[in-house]
């Protein structure tokens, strides 16, 4: 949707004036302009997410419903403050969210007090994965008559074929071995509520500790390893300590979690291959394939 930045900002400001919200009249600034969404800030404490496509609009509505239904968790999540109606200049409406305080996590933060960081994250993931709220589970797709695996987790044939065709030698063998192991694992994996994109870019810290979790667009029912694999972007030592903390907290087998997380990590990087093919982006495709190669080599796969 070819939304115009200034027109979008003016449309949001105008819509706010028509609603009885206490922040009406506060400055509206554009802070992010992505492929799917525009993000604006109203004053200091409110973010407005404006979908740019019908798909993003549906996802935004679904995410707002999930956020409203989440139980209390050990880390803060954005609060849904309201919605703006669809109209000529906001064709898919908008969602207003509380702006969480804190800064995005980086390597230095994670390593400054690694035990605290991994403990905080393990506690958060454990609480979410063990959530049994029936309405939330229904929103996330847990009550389907058939056991439907989310497209983000299922390995579609187009992505698998494109990756295999572009890998050679030992890497292709590793990939084919991974694909067989992944499909076998996914067919029987326990499915739990997951955030779906639990990587450092969606984690906030304040006063030296983890404080909040952003971007719930990919929340769904999926294997727990989907959430556990994102920590690897902070290094293997941090990821390993996180897995051990999670395993101890939930009485899980660490070695099995390690193998499952390795499987999920490769699938995560393959999403970039899917996106690149869909949008005909050769440069992004090569970058995604490099990430797939690293994931194949970095994690020990189950025995063939």
PDB file of C-alpha atoms in Angstrom, residues 119 121-131 190 192 224 228 242-254 257:
ATOM      1  CA  UNK A 119      17.526 -16.376  34.291  1.00  0.00           C
ATOM      2  CA  UNK A 121      14.606 -14.836  29.909  1.00  0.00           C
ATOM      3  CA  UNK A 122      14.176 -18.444  31.031  1.00  0.00           C
ATOM      4  CA  UNK A 123      11.558 -17.340  33.564  1.00  0.00           C
ATOM      5  CA  UNK A 124       9.657 -15.399  30.907  1.00  0.00           C
ATOM      6  CA  UNK A 125       9.719 -18.189  28.323  1.00  0.00           C
ATOM      7  CA  UNK A 126       8.723 -20.767  30.937  1.00  0.00           C
ATOM      8  CA  UNK A 127       5.719 -18.729  32.100  1.00  0.00           C
ATOM      9  CA  UNK A 128       4.515 -18.177  28.534  1.00  0.00           C
ATOM     10  CA  UNK A 129       5.032 -21.786  27.456  1.00  0.00           C
ATOM     11  CA  UNK A 130       3.132 -23.123  30.442  1.00  0.00           C
ATOM     12  CA  UNK A 131       0.196 -20.751  30.006  1.00  0.00           C
ATOM     13  CA  UNK A 190       4.749 -30.731  21.783  1.00  0.00           C
ATOM     14  CA  UNK A 192       2.916 -24.597  23.407  1.00  0.00           C
ATOM     15  CA  UNK A 224       9.094 -24.387  22.579  1.00  0.00           C
ATOM     16  CA  UNK A 228      14.706 -20.808  22.618  1.00  0.00           C
ATOM     17  CA  UNK A 242      19.806 -19.976  28.676  1.00  0.00           C
ATOM     18  CA  UNK A 243      18.995 -23.551  27.627  1.00  0.00           C
ATOM     19  CA  UNK A 244      20.416 -24.934  30.863  1.00  0.00           C
ATOM     20  CA  UNK A 245      18.416 -22.448  32.936  1.00  0.00           C
ATOM     21  CA  UNK A 246      15.247 -23.279  31.020  1.00  0.00           C
ATOM     22  CA  UNK A 247      15.832 -27.023  31.259  1.00  0.00           C
ATOM     23  CA  UNK A 248      16.421 -26.837  35.017  1.00  0.00           C
ATOM     24  CA  UNK A 249      13.367 -24.644  35.609  1.00  0.00           C
ATOM     25  CA  UNK A 250      11.068 -26.933  33.618  1.00  0.00           C
ATOM     26  CA  UNK A 251      12.617 -30.336  34.408  1.00  0.00           C
ATOM     27  CA  UNK A 252      13.507 -30.816  30.741  1.00  0.00           C
ATOM     28  CA  UNK A 253      16.339 -32.792  29.221  1.00  0.00           C
ATOM     29  CA  UNK A 254      19.022 -30.283  28.276  1.00  0.00           C
ATOM     30  CA  UNK A 257      16.406 -29.200  24.074  1.00  0.00           C
TER      31      UNK A 257
END
